[in-house]
Amino acid sequence: MIGTLVNTAAILAGSVLGSIFKKGLKEKYQTVLFTAIGLAATLLGINAAVTHMKDSSFPVLFIISLAVGSVIGTALDIDGRFQRLVGRFSTSNLGQGLSTGILLFCIGTLSILGPIESAIHGNHTYLYMNATLDLVTSMVLASTYGIGIALTAVVLFVWQGAIYLSADYLAPFLTAPLLTEISIVGGVLIASSGLSILKIIEAKTLNMLPALLVPVVWFLVKGLLGL
């Protein structure tokens, strides 16, 4: 799990460096960073969705996924539960930063395929690339939201660790078509988080997280029915 450990360490290091940088920032510069993060997340999300859209064999699946997932997530009040949990330890808007960080760090091809490639072939290239990107991203997030962003490293470790340990079972199932659909939905969620930071929309992105499971269920049913 060397690749996952490096990726986790990169986020921790970025969070520490970013939080140190935050202490010397005036409020007007923190506002600028909020805008920068919002714009970056929005652009990254749109790019991920649009890039994979052309490869989708089920163009309406992401719409169904978002609709069904949002209803389920709202019924479960995922966002509310998360915000209340974070609120016990922080009075700032750390919850927004954590939700954005978790989406950016965990929902992507590198973070999903990386642990599988590492476990099966001993190739850590994807995870090293991911670690580099996450180092920079965590620095920017922590310079805005503080050291609390380091908590995303725990989520990433659990996420990638679970994939790593299940690699032999997941590898045959995680086909290119499925990853394409997950990437489209993930891109929309990341863009939604960015637009929320910019206060363009008031989206409770965490309530949409179940949308990521809809393509998985669809491909499972499709496989069982032989469609």
mmCIF file with all atom_site columns, C-alpha atoms in Angstrom:
data_model
loop_
_atom_site.group_PDB
_atom_site.id
_atom_site.type_symbol
_atom_site.label_atom_id
_atom_site.label_alt_id
_atom_site.label_comp_id
_atom_site.label_asym_id
_atom_site.label_entity_id
_atom_site.label_seq_id
_atom_site.pdbx_PDB_ins_code
_atom_site.Cartn_x
_atom_site.Cartn_y
_atom_site.Cartn_z
_atom_site.occupancy
_atom_site.B_iso_or_equiv
_atom_site.pdbx_formal_charge
_atom_site.auth_seq_id
_atom_site.auth_comp_id
_atom_site.auth_asym_id
_atom_site.auth_atom_id
_atom_site.pdbx_PDB_model_num
ATOM 1   C CA . MET A 1 1   ? 0.000   0.000   0.000   1.00 0.00 ? 1   MET A CA 1
ATOM 2   C CA . ILE A 1 2   ? 2.994   2.270   -0.484  1.00 0.00 ? 2   ILE A CA 1
ATOM 3   C CA . GLY A 1 3   ? 1.164   4.346   -3.107  1.00 0.00 ? 3   GLY A CA 1
ATOM 4   C CA . THR A 1 4   ? -1.802  5.003   -0.820  1.00 0.00 ? 4   THR A CA 1
ATOM 5   C CA . LEU A 1 5   ? 0.512   5.878   2.077   1.00 0.00 ? 5   LEU A CA 1
ATOM 6   C CA . VAL A 1 6   ? 2.339   8.400   -0.131  1.00 0.00 ? 6   VAL A CA 1
ATOM 7   C CA . ASN A 1 7   ? -0.972  9.865   -1.279  1.00 0.00 ? 7   ASN A CA 1
ATOM 8   C CA . THR A 1 8   ? -2.173  10.156  2.335   1.00 0.00 ? 8   THR A CA 1
ATOM 9   C CA . ALA A 1 9   ? 1.108   11.745  3.435   1.00 0.00 ? 9   ALA A CA 1
ATOM 10  C CA . ALA A 1 10  ? 0.876   14.258  0.579   1.00 0.00 ? 10  ALA A CA 1
ATOM 11  C CA . ILE A 1 11  ? -2.514  15.472  1.788   1.00 0.00 ? 11  ILE A CA 1
ATOM 12  C CA . LEU A 1 12  ? -1.305  15.711  5.381   1.00 0.00 ? 12  LEU A CA 1
ATOM 13  C CA . ALA A 1 13  ? 1.786   17.656  4.307   1.00 0.00 ? 13  ALA A CA 1
ATOM 14  C CA . GLY A 1 14  ? -0.265  19.954  2.078   1.00 0.00 ? 14  GLY A CA 1
ATOM 15  C CA . SER A 1 15  ? -2.751  20.571  4.888   1.00 0.00 ? 15  SER A CA 1
ATOM 16  C CA . VAL A 1 16  ? -0.005  21.523  7.342   1.00 0.00 ? 16  VAL A CA 1
ATOM 17  C CA . LEU A 1 17  ? 1.743   23.823  4.875   1.00 0.00 ? 17  LEU A CA 1
ATOM 18  C CA . GLY A 1 18  ? -1.528  25.424  3.812   1.00 0.00 ? 18  GLY A CA 1
ATOM 19  C CA . SER A 1 19  ? -2.654  26.036  7.401   1.00 0.00 ? 19  SER A CA 1
ATOM 20  C CA . ILE A 1 20  ? 0.671   27.720  8.192   1.00 0.00 ? 20  ILE A CA 1
ATOM 21  C CA . PHE A 1 21  ? 0.232   29.935  5.161   1.00 0.00 ? 21  PHE A CA 1
ATOM 22  C CA . LYS A 1 22  ? -3.343  30.776  6.257   1.00 0.00 ? 22  LYS A CA 1
ATOM 23  C CA . LYS A 1 23  ? -2.174  32.309  9.550   1.00 0.00 ? 23  LYS A CA 1
ATOM 24  C CA . GLY A 1 24  ? -0.484  35.155  7.719   1.00 0.00 ? 24  GLY A CA 1
ATOM 25  C CA . LEU A 1 25  ? -3.327  35.893  5.328   1.00 0.00 ? 25  LEU A CA 1
ATOM 26  C CA . LYS A 1 26  ? -5.542  38.932  5.605   1.00 0.00 ? 26  LYS A CA 1
ATOM 27  C CA . GLU A 1 27  ? -9.279  38.486  5.137   1.00 0.00 ? 27  GLU A CA 1
ATOM 28  C CA . LYS A 1 28  ? -9.290  39.967  1.635   1.00 0.00 ? 28  LYS A CA 1
ATOM 29  C CA . TYR A 1 29  ? -6.766  37.370  0.482   1.00 0.00 ? 29  TYR A CA 1
ATOM 30  C CA . GLN A 1 30  ? -8.756  34.556  2.062   1.00 0.00 ? 30  GLN A CA 1
ATOM 31  C CA . THR A 1 31  ? -11.777 35.785  0.093   1.00 0.00 ? 31  THR A CA 1
ATOM 32  C CA . VAL A 1 32  ? -9.747  35.643  -3.104  1.00 0.00 ? 32  VAL A CA 1
ATOM 33  C CA . LEU A 1 33  ? -8.701  32.070  -2.287  1.00 0.00 ? 33  LEU A CA 1
ATOM 34  C CA . PHE A 1 34  ? -12.337 31.082  -1.738  1.00 0.00 ? 34  PHE A CA 1
ATOM 35  C CA . THR A 1 35  ? -13.116 32.365  -5.216  1.00 0.00 ? 35  THR A CA 1
ATOM 36  C CA . ALA A 1 36  ? -10.093 30.585  -6.693  1.00 0.00 ? 36  ALA A CA 1
ATOM 37  C CA . ILE A 1 37  ? -11.076 27.261  -5.104  1.00 0.00 ? 37  ILE A CA 1
ATOM 38  C CA . GLY A 1 38  ? -14.663 27.643  -6.261  1.00 0.00 ? 38  GLY A CA 1
ATOM 39  C CA . LEU A 1 39  ? -13.622 28.394  -9.824  1.00 0.00 ? 39  LEU A CA 1
ATOM 40  C CA . ALA A 1 40  ? -11.066 25.563  -9.883  1.00 0.00 ? 40  ALA A CA 1
ATOM 41  C CA . ALA A 1 41  ? -13.536 22.975  -8.534  1.00 0.00 ? 41  ALA A CA 1
ATOM 42  C CA . THR A 1 42  ? -16.204 24.111  -10.983 1.00 0.00 ? 42  THR A CA 1
ATOM 43  C CA . LEU A 1 43  ? -13.834 23.902  -13.950 1.00 0.00 ? 43  LEU A CA 1
ATOM 44  C CA . LEU A 1 44  ? -12.382 20.541  -12.899 1.00 0.00 ? 44  LEU A CA 1
ATOM 45  C CA . GLY A 1 45  ? -15.851 19.110  -12.457 1.00 0.00 ? 45  GLY A CA 1
ATOM 46  C CA . ILE A 1 46  ? -17.152 20.383  -15.788 1.00 0.00 ? 46  ILE A CA 1
ATOM 47  C CA . ASN A 1 47  ? -14.022 19.157  -17.558 1.00 0.00 ? 47  ASN A CA 1
ATOM 48  C CA . ALA A 1 48  ? -14.382 15.655  -16.047 1.00 0.00 ? 48  ALA A CA 1
ATOM 49  C CA . ALA A 1 49  ? -18.055 15.427  -16.992 1.00 0.00 ? 49  ALA A CA 1
ATOM 50  C CA . VAL A 1 50  ? -17.660 16.787  -20.526 1.00 0.00 ? 50  VAL A CA 1
ATOM 51  C CA . THR A 1 51  ? -14.498 14.777  -21.272 1.00 0.00 ? 51  THR A CA 1
ATOM 52  C CA . HIS A 1 52  ? -16.175 11.471  -20.387 1.00 0.00 ? 52  HIS A CA 1
ATOM 53  C CA . MET A 1 53  ? -19.579 12.341  -21.816 1.00 0.00 ? 53  MET A CA 1
ATOM 54  C CA . LYS A 1 54  ? -18.476 11.542  -25.359 1.00 0.00 ? 54  LYS A CA 1
ATOM 55  C CA . ASP A 1 55  ? -17.524 8.012   -24.300 1.00 0.00 ? 55  ASP A CA 1
ATOM 56  C CA . SER A 1 56  ? -20.807 7.292   -22.519 1.00 0.00 ? 56  SER A CA 1
ATOM 57  C CA . SER A 1 57  ? -22.993 4.512   -23.913 1.00 0.00 ? 57  SER A CA 1
ATOM 58  C CA . PHE A 1 58  ? -25.905 5.647   -21.744 1.00 0.00 ? 58  PHE A CA 1
ATOM 59  C CA . PRO A 1 59  ? -26.217 9.447   -22.153 1.00 0.00 ? 59  PRO A CA 1
ATOM 60  C CA . VAL A 1 60  ? -29.181 9.762   -19.783 1.00 0.00 ? 60  VAL A CA 1
ATOM 61  C CA . LEU A 1 61  ? -27.771 7.554   -17.019 1.00 0.00 ? 61  LEU A CA 1
ATOM 62  C CA . PHE A 1 62  ? -26.045 10.450  -15.250 1.00 0.00 ? 62  PHE A CA 1
ATOM 63  C CA . ILE A 1 63  ? -29.338 12.378  -15.158 1.00 0.00 ? 63  ILE A CA 1
ATOM 64  C CA . ILE A 1 64  ? -31.161 9.406   -13.644 1.00 0.00 ? 64  ILE A CA 1
ATOM 65  C CA . SER A 1 65  ? -28.253 8.875   -11.243 1.00 0.00 ? 65  SER A CA 1
ATOM 66  C CA . LEU A 1 66  ? -28.331 12.470  -10.024 1.00 0.00 ? 66  LEU A CA 1
ATOM 67  C CA . ALA A 1 67  ? -32.106 12.450  -9.620  1.00 0.00 ? 67  ALA A CA 1
ATOM 68  C CA . VAL A 1 68  ? -32.335 9.128   -7.785  1.00 0.00 ? 68  VAL A CA 1
ATOM 69  C CA . GLY A 1 69  ? -29.169 9.727   -5.755  1.00 0.00 ? 69  GLY A CA 1
ATOM 70  C CA . SER A 1 70  ? -30.262 13.197  -4.659  1.00 0.00 ? 70  SER A CA 1
ATOM 71  C CA . VAL A 1 71  ? -33.647 11.931  -3.460  1.00 0.00 ? 71  VAL A CA 1
ATOM 72  C CA . ILE A 1 72  ? -32.002 9.130   -1.464  1.00 0.00 ? 72  ILE A CA 1
ATOM 73  C CA . GLY A 1 73  ? -29.329 11.435  -0.039  1.00 0.00 ? 73  GLY A CA 1
ATOM 74  C CA . THR A 1 74  ? -31.890 14.058  0.948   1.00 0.00 ? 74  THR A CA 1
ATOM 75  C CA . ALA A 1 75  ? -34.057 11.427  2.639   1.00 0.00 ? 75  ALA A CA 1
ATOM 76  C CA . LEU A 1 76  ? -31.003 10.255  4.596   1.00 0.00 ? 76  LEU A CA 1
ATOM 77  C CA . ASP A 1 77  ? -29.971 13.878  5.262   1.00 0.00 ? 77  ASP A CA 1
ATOM 78  C CA . ILE A 1 78  ? -26.322 13.052  4.566   1.00 0.00 ? 78  ILE A CA 1
ATOM 79  C CA . ASP A 1 79  ? -25.298 16.695  4.324   1.00 0.00 ? 79  ASP A CA 1
ATOM 80  C CA . GLY A 1 80  ? -27.099 17.696  7.518   1.00 0.00 ? 80  GLY A CA 1
ATOM 81  C CA . ARG A 1 81  ? -25.601 14.825  9.505   1.00 0.00 ? 81  ARG A CA 1
ATOM 82  C CA . PHE A 1 82  ? -22.115 15.616  8.177   1.00 0.00 ? 82  PHE A CA 1
ATOM 83  C CA . GLN A 1 83  ? -22.398 19.335  8.917   1.00 0.00 ? 83  GLN A CA 1
ATOM 84  C CA . ARG A 1 84  ? -23.642 18.664  12.462  1.00 0.00 ? 84  ARG A CA 1
ATOM 85  C CA . LEU A 1 85  ? -20.768 16.246  13.059  1.00 0.00 ? 85  LEU A CA 1
ATOM 86  C CA . VAL A 1 86  ? -18.191 18.764  11.836  1.00 0.00 ? 86  VAL A CA 1
ATOM 87  C CA . GLY A 1 87  ? -19.948 21.533  13.775  1.00 0.00 ? 87  GLY A CA 1
ATOM 88  C CA . ARG A 1 88  ? -19.129 19.757  17.034  1.00 0.00 ? 88  ARG A CA 1
ATOM 89  C CA . PHE A 1 89  ? -15.447 20.394  16.449  1.00 0.00 ? 89  PHE A CA 1
ATOM 90  C CA . SER A 1 90  ? -15.439 23.589  14.400  1.00 0.00 ? 90  SER A CA 1
ATOM 91  C CA . THR A 1 91  ? -17.460 26.801  14.233  1.00 0.00 ? 91  THR A CA 1
ATOM 92  C CA . SER A 1 92  ? -16.167 27.735  10.775  1.00 0.00 ? 92  SER A CA 1
ATOM 93  C CA . ASN A 1 93  ? -17.343 26.541  7.355   1.00 0.00 ? 93  ASN A CA 1
ATOM 94  C CA . LEU A 1 94  ? -14.938 23.602  7.513   1.00 0.00 ? 94  LEU A CA 1
ATOM 95  C CA . GLY A 1 95  ? -17.713 21.240  6.425   1.00 0.00 ? 95  GLY A CA 1
ATOM 96  C CA . GLN A 1 96  ? -17.813 22.878  3.010   1.00 0.00 ? 96  GLN A CA 1
ATOM 97  C CA . GLY A 1 97  ? -14.056 22.514  2.623   1.00 0.00 ? 97  GLY A CA 1
ATOM 98  C CA . LEU A 1 98  ? -14.076 18.892  3.742   1.00 0.00 ? 98  LEU A CA 1
ATOM 99  C CA . SER A 1 99  ? -16.872 17.903  1.371   1.00 0.00 ? 99  SER A CA 1
ATOM 100 C CA . THR A 1 100 ? -15.077 19.585  -1.525  1.00 0.00 ? 100 THR A CA 1
ATOM 101 C CA . GLY A 1 101 ? -11.767 17.974  -0.585  1.00 0.00 ? 101 GLY A CA 1
ATOM 102 C CA . ILE A 1 102 ? -13.265 14.501  -0.260  1.00 0.00 ? 102 ILE A CA 1
ATOM 103 C CA . LEU A 1 103 ? -14.829 14.774  -3.704  1.00 0.00 ? 103 LEU A CA 1
ATOM 104 C CA . LEU A 1 104 ? -11.646 16.098  -5.301  1.00 0.00 ? 104 LEU A CA 1
ATOM 105 C CA . PHE A 1 105 ? -9.377  13.520  -3.639  1.00 0.00 ? 105 PHE A CA 1
ATOM 106 C CA . CYS A 1 106 ? -11.526 10.394  -3.842  1.00 0.00 ? 106 CYS A CA 1
ATOM 107 C CA . ILE A 1 107 ? -13.805 10.664  -6.867  1.00 0.00 ? 107 ILE A CA 1
ATOM 108 C CA . GLY A 1 108 ? -11.489 10.328  -9.825  1.00 0.00 ? 108 GLY A CA 1
ATOM 109 C CA . THR A 1 109 ? -9.988  7.694   -12.083 1.00 0.00 ? 109 THR A CA 1
ATOM 110 C CA . LEU A 1 110 ? -6.540  7.959   -10.495 1.00 0.00 ? 110 LEU A CA 1
ATOM 111 C CA . SER A 1 111 ? -7.900  7.455   -6.982  1.00 0.00 ? 111 SER A CA 1
ATOM 112 C CA . ILE A 1 112 ? -10.007 4.445   -8.022  1.00 0.00 ? 112 ILE A CA 1
ATOM 113 C CA . LEU A 1 113 ? -7.739  2.666   -10.493 1.00 0.00 ? 113 LEU A CA 1
ATOM 114 C CA . GLY A 1 114 ? -4.554  3.588   -8.617  1.00 0.00 ? 114 GLY A CA 1
ATOM 115 C CA . PRO A 1 115 ? -5.046  1.204   -5.667  1.00 0.00 ? 115 PRO A CA 1
ATOM 116 C CA . ILE A 1 116 ? -6.068  -1.625  -8.026  1.00 0.00 ? 116 ILE A CA 1
ATOM 117 C CA . GLU A 1 117 ? -3.009  -1.135  -10.219 1.00 0.00 ? 117 GLU A CA 1
ATOM 118 C CA . SER A 1 118 ? -0.876  -0.969  -7.072  1.00 0.00 ? 118 SER A CA 1
ATOM 119 C CA . ALA A 1 119 ? -2.336  -4.154  -5.573  1.00 0.00 ? 119 ALA A CA 1
ATOM 120 C CA . ILE A 1 120 ? -2.378  -6.326  -8.694  1.00 0.00 ? 120 ILE A CA 1
ATOM 121 C CA . HIS A 1 121 ? 0.663   -5.139  -10.645 1.00 0.00 ? 121 HIS A CA 1
ATOM 122 C CA . GLY A 1 122 ? 2.723   -3.332  -8.011  1.00 0.00 ? 122 GLY A CA 1
ATOM 123 C CA . ASN A 1 123 ? 2.546   -0.208  -10.154 1.00 0.00 ? 123 ASN A CA 1
ATOM 124 C CA . HIS A 1 124 ? 2.216   2.930   -8.009  1.00 0.00 ? 124 HIS A CA 1
ATOM 125 C CA . THR A 1 125 ? 2.424   5.463   -10.866 1.00 0.00 ? 125 THR A CA 1
ATOM 126 C CA . TYR A 1 126 ? -1.256  6.470   -10.738 1.00 0.00 ? 126 TYR A CA 1
ATOM 127 C CA . LEU A 1 127 ? -1.115  7.035   -6.992  1.00 0.00 ? 127 LEU A CA 1
ATOM 128 C CA . TYR A 1 128 ? 2.112   9.032   -7.184  1.00 0.00 ? 128 TYR A CA 1
ATOM 129 C CA . MET A 1 129 ? 0.490   11.257  -9.808  1.00 0.00 ? 129 MET A CA 1
ATOM 130 C CA . ASN A 1 130 ? -2.585  11.569  -7.614  1.00 0.00 ? 130 ASN A CA 1
ATOM 131 C CA . ALA A 1 131 ? -0.397  12.411  -4.607  1.00 0.00 ? 131 ALA A CA 1
ATOM 132 C CA . THR A 1 132 ? 1.236   15.273  -6.499  1.00 0.00 ? 132 THR A CA 1
ATOM 133 C CA . LEU A 1 133 ? -2.130  16.748  -7.465  1.00 0.00 ? 133 LEU A CA 1
ATOM 134 C CA . ASP A 1 134 ? -3.539  16.254  -3.963  1.00 0.00 ? 134 ASP A CA 1
ATOM 135 C CA . LEU A 1 135 ? -0.514  17.911  -2.357  1.00 0.00 ? 135 LEU A CA 1
ATOM 136 C CA . VAL A 1 136 ? -1.178  21.145  -4.221  1.00 0.00 ? 136 VAL A CA 1
ATOM 137 C CA . THR A 1 137 ? -4.949  20.941  -3.788  1.00 0.00 ? 137 THR A CA 1
ATOM 138 C CA . SER A 1 138 ? -4.759  20.290  -0.041  1.00 0.00 ? 138 SER A CA 1
ATOM 139 C CA . MET A 1 139 ? -2.387  23.239  0.373   1.00 0.00 ? 139 MET A CA 1
ATOM 140 C CA . VAL A 1 140 ? -4.879  25.564  -1.290  1.00 0.00 ? 140 VAL A CA 1
ATOM 141 C CA . LEU A 1 141 ? -7.830  24.137  0.640   1.00 0.00 ? 141 LEU A CA 1
ATOM 142 C CA . ALA A 1 142 ? -6.011  24.327  3.991   1.00 0.00 ? 142 ALA A CA 1
ATOM 143 C CA . SER A 1 143 ? -4.887  27.900  3.305   1.00 0.00 ? 143 SER A CA 1
ATOM 144 C CA . THR A 1 144 ? -8.590  28.728  3.133   1.00 0.00 ? 144 THR A CA 1
ATOM 145 C CA . TYR A 1 145 ? -10.295 26.313  5.545   1.00 0.00 ? 145 TYR A CA 1
ATOM 146 C CA . GLY A 1 146 ? -7.451  25.528  7.947   1.00 0.00 ? 146 GLY A CA 1
ATOM 147 C CA . ILE A 1 147 ? -5.737  22.416  9.296   1.00 0.00 ? 147 ILE A CA 1
ATOM 148 C CA . GLY A 1 148 ? -9.081  20.573  9.498   1.00 0.00 ? 148 GLY A CA 1
ATOM 149 C CA . ILE A 1 149 ? -8.626  19.677  5.820   1.00 0.00 ? 149 ILE A CA 1
ATOM 150 C CA . ALA A 1 150 ? -6.138  17.056  7.061   1.00 0.00 ? 150 ALA A CA 1
ATOM 151 C CA . LEU A 1 151 ? -9.175  14.935  7.976   1.00 0.00 ? 151 LEU A CA 1
ATOM 152 C CA . THR A 1 152 ? -9.651  14.237  4.275   1.00 0.00 ? 152 THR A CA 1
ATOM 153 C CA . ALA A 1 153 ? -6.418  12.230  4.429   1.00 0.00 ? 153 ALA A CA 1
ATOM 154 C CA . VAL A 1 154 ? -8.166  9.744   6.744   1.00 0.00 ? 154 VAL A CA 1
ATOM 155 C CA . VAL A 1 155 ? -11.079 9.425   4.316   1.00 0.00 ? 155 VAL A CA 1
ATOM 156 C CA . LEU A 1 156 ? -8.720  8.936   1.388   1.00 0.00 ? 156 LEU A CA 1
ATOM 157 C CA . PHE A 1 157 ? -6.722  6.273   3.253   1.00 0.00 ? 157 PHE A CA 1
ATOM 158 C CA . VAL A 1 158 ? -9.864  4.308   4.127   1.00 0.00 ? 158 VAL A CA 1
ATOM 159 C CA . TRP A 1 159 ? -11.230 4.705   0.587   1.00 0.00 ? 159 TRP A CA 1
ATOM 160 C CA . GLN A 1 160 ? -8.093  3.662   -1.254  1.00 0.00 ? 160 GLN A CA 1
ATOM 161 C CA . GLY A 1 161 ? -7.266  1.032   1.353   1.00 0.00 ? 161 GLY A CA 1
ATOM 162 C CA . ALA A 1 162 ? -10.648 -0.630  0.861   1.00 0.00 ? 162 ALA A CA 1
ATOM 163 C CA . ILE A 1 163 ? -10.162 -0.646  -2.906  1.00 0.00 ? 163 ILE A CA 1
ATOM 164 C CA . TYR A 1 164 ? -6.625  -2.008  -2.507  1.00 0.00 ? 164 TYR A CA 1
ATOM 165 C CA . LEU A 1 165 ? -7.766  -4.886  -0.297  1.00 0.00 ? 165 LEU A CA 1
ATOM 166 C CA . SER A 1 166 ? -10.653 -5.681  -2.644  1.00 0.00 ? 166 SER A CA 1
ATOM 167 C CA . ALA A 1 167 ? -8.646  -5.258  -5.845  1.00 0.00 ? 167 ALA A CA 1
ATOM 168 C CA . ASP A 1 168 ? -8.900  -8.897  -6.989  1.00 0.00 ? 168 ASP A CA 1
ATOM 169 C CA . TYR A 1 169 ? -12.698 -8.735  -6.816  1.00 0.00 ? 169 TYR A CA 1
ATOM 170 C CA . LEU A 1 170 ? -13.145 -5.186  -8.130  1.00 0.00 ? 170 LEU A CA 1
ATOM 171 C CA . ALA A 1 171 ? -10.764 -5.293  -11.102 1.00 0.00 ? 171 ALA A CA 1
ATOM 172 C CA . PRO A 1 172 ? -13.016 -7.372  -13.414 1.00 0.00 ? 172 PRO A CA 1
ATOM 173 C CA . PHE A 1 173 ? -16.048 -5.261  -12.535 1.00 0.00 ? 173 PHE A CA 1
ATOM 174 C CA . LEU A 1 174 ? -14.493 -1.796  -12.852 1.00 0.00 ? 174 LEU A CA 1
ATOM 175 C CA . THR A 1 175 ? -14.691 -1.676  -16.619 1.00 0.00 ? 175 THR A CA 1
ATOM 176 C CA . ALA A 1 176 ? -14.037 1.401   -18.733 1.00 0.00 ? 176 ALA A CA 1
ATOM 177 C CA . PRO A 1 177 ? -17.777 1.985   -19.406 1.00 0.00 ? 177 PRO A CA 1
ATOM 178 C CA . LEU A 1 178 ? -18.591 1.916   -15.680 1.00 0.00 ? 178 LEU A CA 1
ATOM 179 C CA . LEU A 1 179 ? -15.725 4.261   -14.788 1.00 0.00 ? 179 LEU A CA 1
ATOM 180 C CA . THR A 1 180 ? -16.905 6.585   -17.553 1.00 0.00 ? 180 THR A CA 1
ATOM 181 C CA . GLU A 1 181 ? -20.370 6.862   -16.013 1.00 0.00 ? 181 GLU A CA 1
ATOM 182 C CA . ILE A 1 182 ? -18.963 7.302   -12.491 1.00 0.00 ? 182 ILE A CA 1
ATOM 183 C CA . SER A 1 183 ? -16.600 10.010  -13.749 1.00 0.00 ? 183 SER A CA 1
ATOM 184 C CA . ILE A 1 184 ? -19.469 11.929  -15.346 1.00 0.00 ? 184 ILE A CA 1
ATOM 185 C CA . VAL A 1 185 ? -21.535 11.857  -12.155 1.00 0.00 ? 185 VAL A CA 1
ATOM 186 C CA . GLY A 1 186 ? -18.449 12.651  -10.060 1.00 0.00 ? 186 GLY A CA 1
ATOM 187 C CA . GLY A 1 187 ? -17.628 15.590  -12.308 1.00 0.00 ? 187 GLY A CA 1
ATOM 188 C CA . VAL A 1 188 ? -21.095 17.039  -11.823 1.00 0.00 ? 188 VAL A CA 1
ATOM 189 C CA . LEU A 1 189 ? -20.769 16.677  -8.039  1.00 0.00 ? 189 LEU A CA 1
ATOM 190 C CA . ILE A 1 190 ? -17.389 18.432  -8.002  1.00 0.00 ? 190 ILE A CA 1
ATOM 191 C CA . ALA A 1 191 ? -18.769 21.238  -10.187 1.00 0.00 ? 191 ALA A CA 1
ATOM 192 C CA . SER A 1 192 ? -21.760 21.518  -7.853  1.00 0.00 ? 192 SER A CA 1
ATOM 193 C CA . SER A 1 193 ? -19.423 21.885  -4.874  1.00 0.00 ? 193 SER A CA 1
ATOM 194 C CA . GLY A 1 194 ? -17.494 24.614  -6.699  1.00 0.00 ? 194 GLY A CA 1
ATOM 195 C CA . LEU A 1 195 ? -20.660 26.540  -7.555  1.00 0.00 ? 195 LEU A CA 1
ATOM 196 C CA . SER A 1 196 ? -21.712 26.318  -3.908  1.00 0.00 ? 196 SER A CA 1
ATOM 197 C CA . ILE A 1 197 ? -18.407 27.810  -2.777  1.00 0.00 ? 197 ILE A CA 1
ATOM 198 C CA . LEU A 1 198 ? -18.947 30.650  -5.249  1.00 0.00 ? 198 LEU A CA 1
ATOM 199 C CA . LYS A 1 199 ? -22.474 31.058  -3.808  1.00 0.00 ? 199 LYS A CA 1
ATOM 200 C CA . ILE A 1 200 ? -23.957 30.765  -7.289  1.00 0.00 ? 200 ILE A CA 1
ATOM 201 C CA . ILE A 1 201 ? -26.222 27.945  -6.135  1.00 0.00 ? 201 ILE A CA 1
ATOM 202 C CA . GLU A 1 202 ? -27.059 26.481  -2.728  1.00 0.00 ? 202 GLU A CA 1
ATOM 203 C CA . ALA A 1 203 ? -26.437 22.813  -3.448  1.00 0.00 ? 203 ALA A CA 1
ATOM 204 C CA . LYS A 1 204 ? -26.059 20.262  -0.679  1.00 0.00 ? 204 LYS A CA 1
ATOM 205 C CA . THR A 1 205 ? -23.592 18.216  -2.671  1.00 0.00 ? 205 THR A CA 1
ATOM 206 C CA . LEU A 1 206 ? -23.160 15.525  -0.039  1.00 0.00 ? 206 LEU A CA 1
ATOM 207 C CA . ASN A 1 207 ? -26.841 14.671  -0.422  1.00 0.00 ? 207 ASN A CA 1
ATOM 208 C CA . MET A 1 208 ? -26.031 13.777  -4.028  1.00 0.00 ? 208 MET A CA 1
ATOM 209 C CA . LEU A 1 209 ? -23.330 11.234  -3.130  1.00 0.00 ? 209 LEU A CA 1
ATOM 210 C CA . PRO A 1 210 ? -25.634 8.198   -3.546  1.00 0.00 ? 210 PRO A CA 1
ATOM 211 C CA . ALA A 1 211 ? -25.771 9.162   -7.232  1.00 0.00 ? 211 ALA A CA 1
ATOM 212 C CA . LEU A 1 212 ? -22.335 7.557   -7.586  1.00 0.00 ? 212 LEU A CA 1
ATOM 213 C CA . LEU A 1 213 ? -23.837 4.173   -6.702  1.00 0.00 ? 213 LEU A CA 1
ATOM 214 C CA . VAL A 1 214 ? -26.600 4.277   -9.328  1.00 0.00 ? 214 VAL A CA 1
ATOM 215 C CA . PRO A 1 215 ? -24.258 3.468   -12.276 1.00 0.00 ? 215 PRO A CA 1
ATOM 216 C CA . VAL A 1 216 ? -22.817 0.588   -10.219 1.00 0.00 ? 216 VAL A CA 1
ATOM 217 C CA . VAL A 1 217 ? -26.289 -0.822  -9.609  1.00 0.00 ? 217 VAL A CA 1
ATOM 218 C CA . TRP A 1 218 ? -27.201 -0.327  -13.269 1.00 0.00 ? 218 TRP A CA 1
ATOM 219 C CA . PHE A 1 219 ? -24.168 -2.268  -14.496 1.00 0.00 ? 219 PHE A CA 1
ATOM 220 C CA . LEU A 1 220 ? -24.785 -5.011  -11.940 1.00 0.00 ? 220 LEU A CA 1
ATOM 221 C CA . VAL A 1 221 ? -28.396 -5.427  -13.086 1.00 0.00 ? 221 VAL A CA 1
ATOM 222 C CA . LYS A 1 222 ? -27.332 -5.170  -16.711 1.00 0.00 ? 222 LYS A CA 1
ATOM 223 C CA . GLY A 1 223 ? -24.781 -7.953  -16.175 1.00 0.00 ? 223 GLY A CA 1
ATOM 224 C CA . LEU A 1 224 ? -27.225 -10.213 -14.334 1.00 0.00 ? 224 LEU A CA 1
ATOM 225 C CA . LEU A 1 225 ? -29.855 -9.828  -17.064 1.00 0.00 ? 225 LEU A CA 1
ATOM 226 C CA . GLY A 1 226 ? -27.269 -10.264 -19.802 1.00 0.00 ? 226 GLY A CA 1
ATOM 227 C CA . LEU A 1 227 ? -28.215 -7.006  -21.504 1.00 0.00 ? 227 LEU A CA 1
#
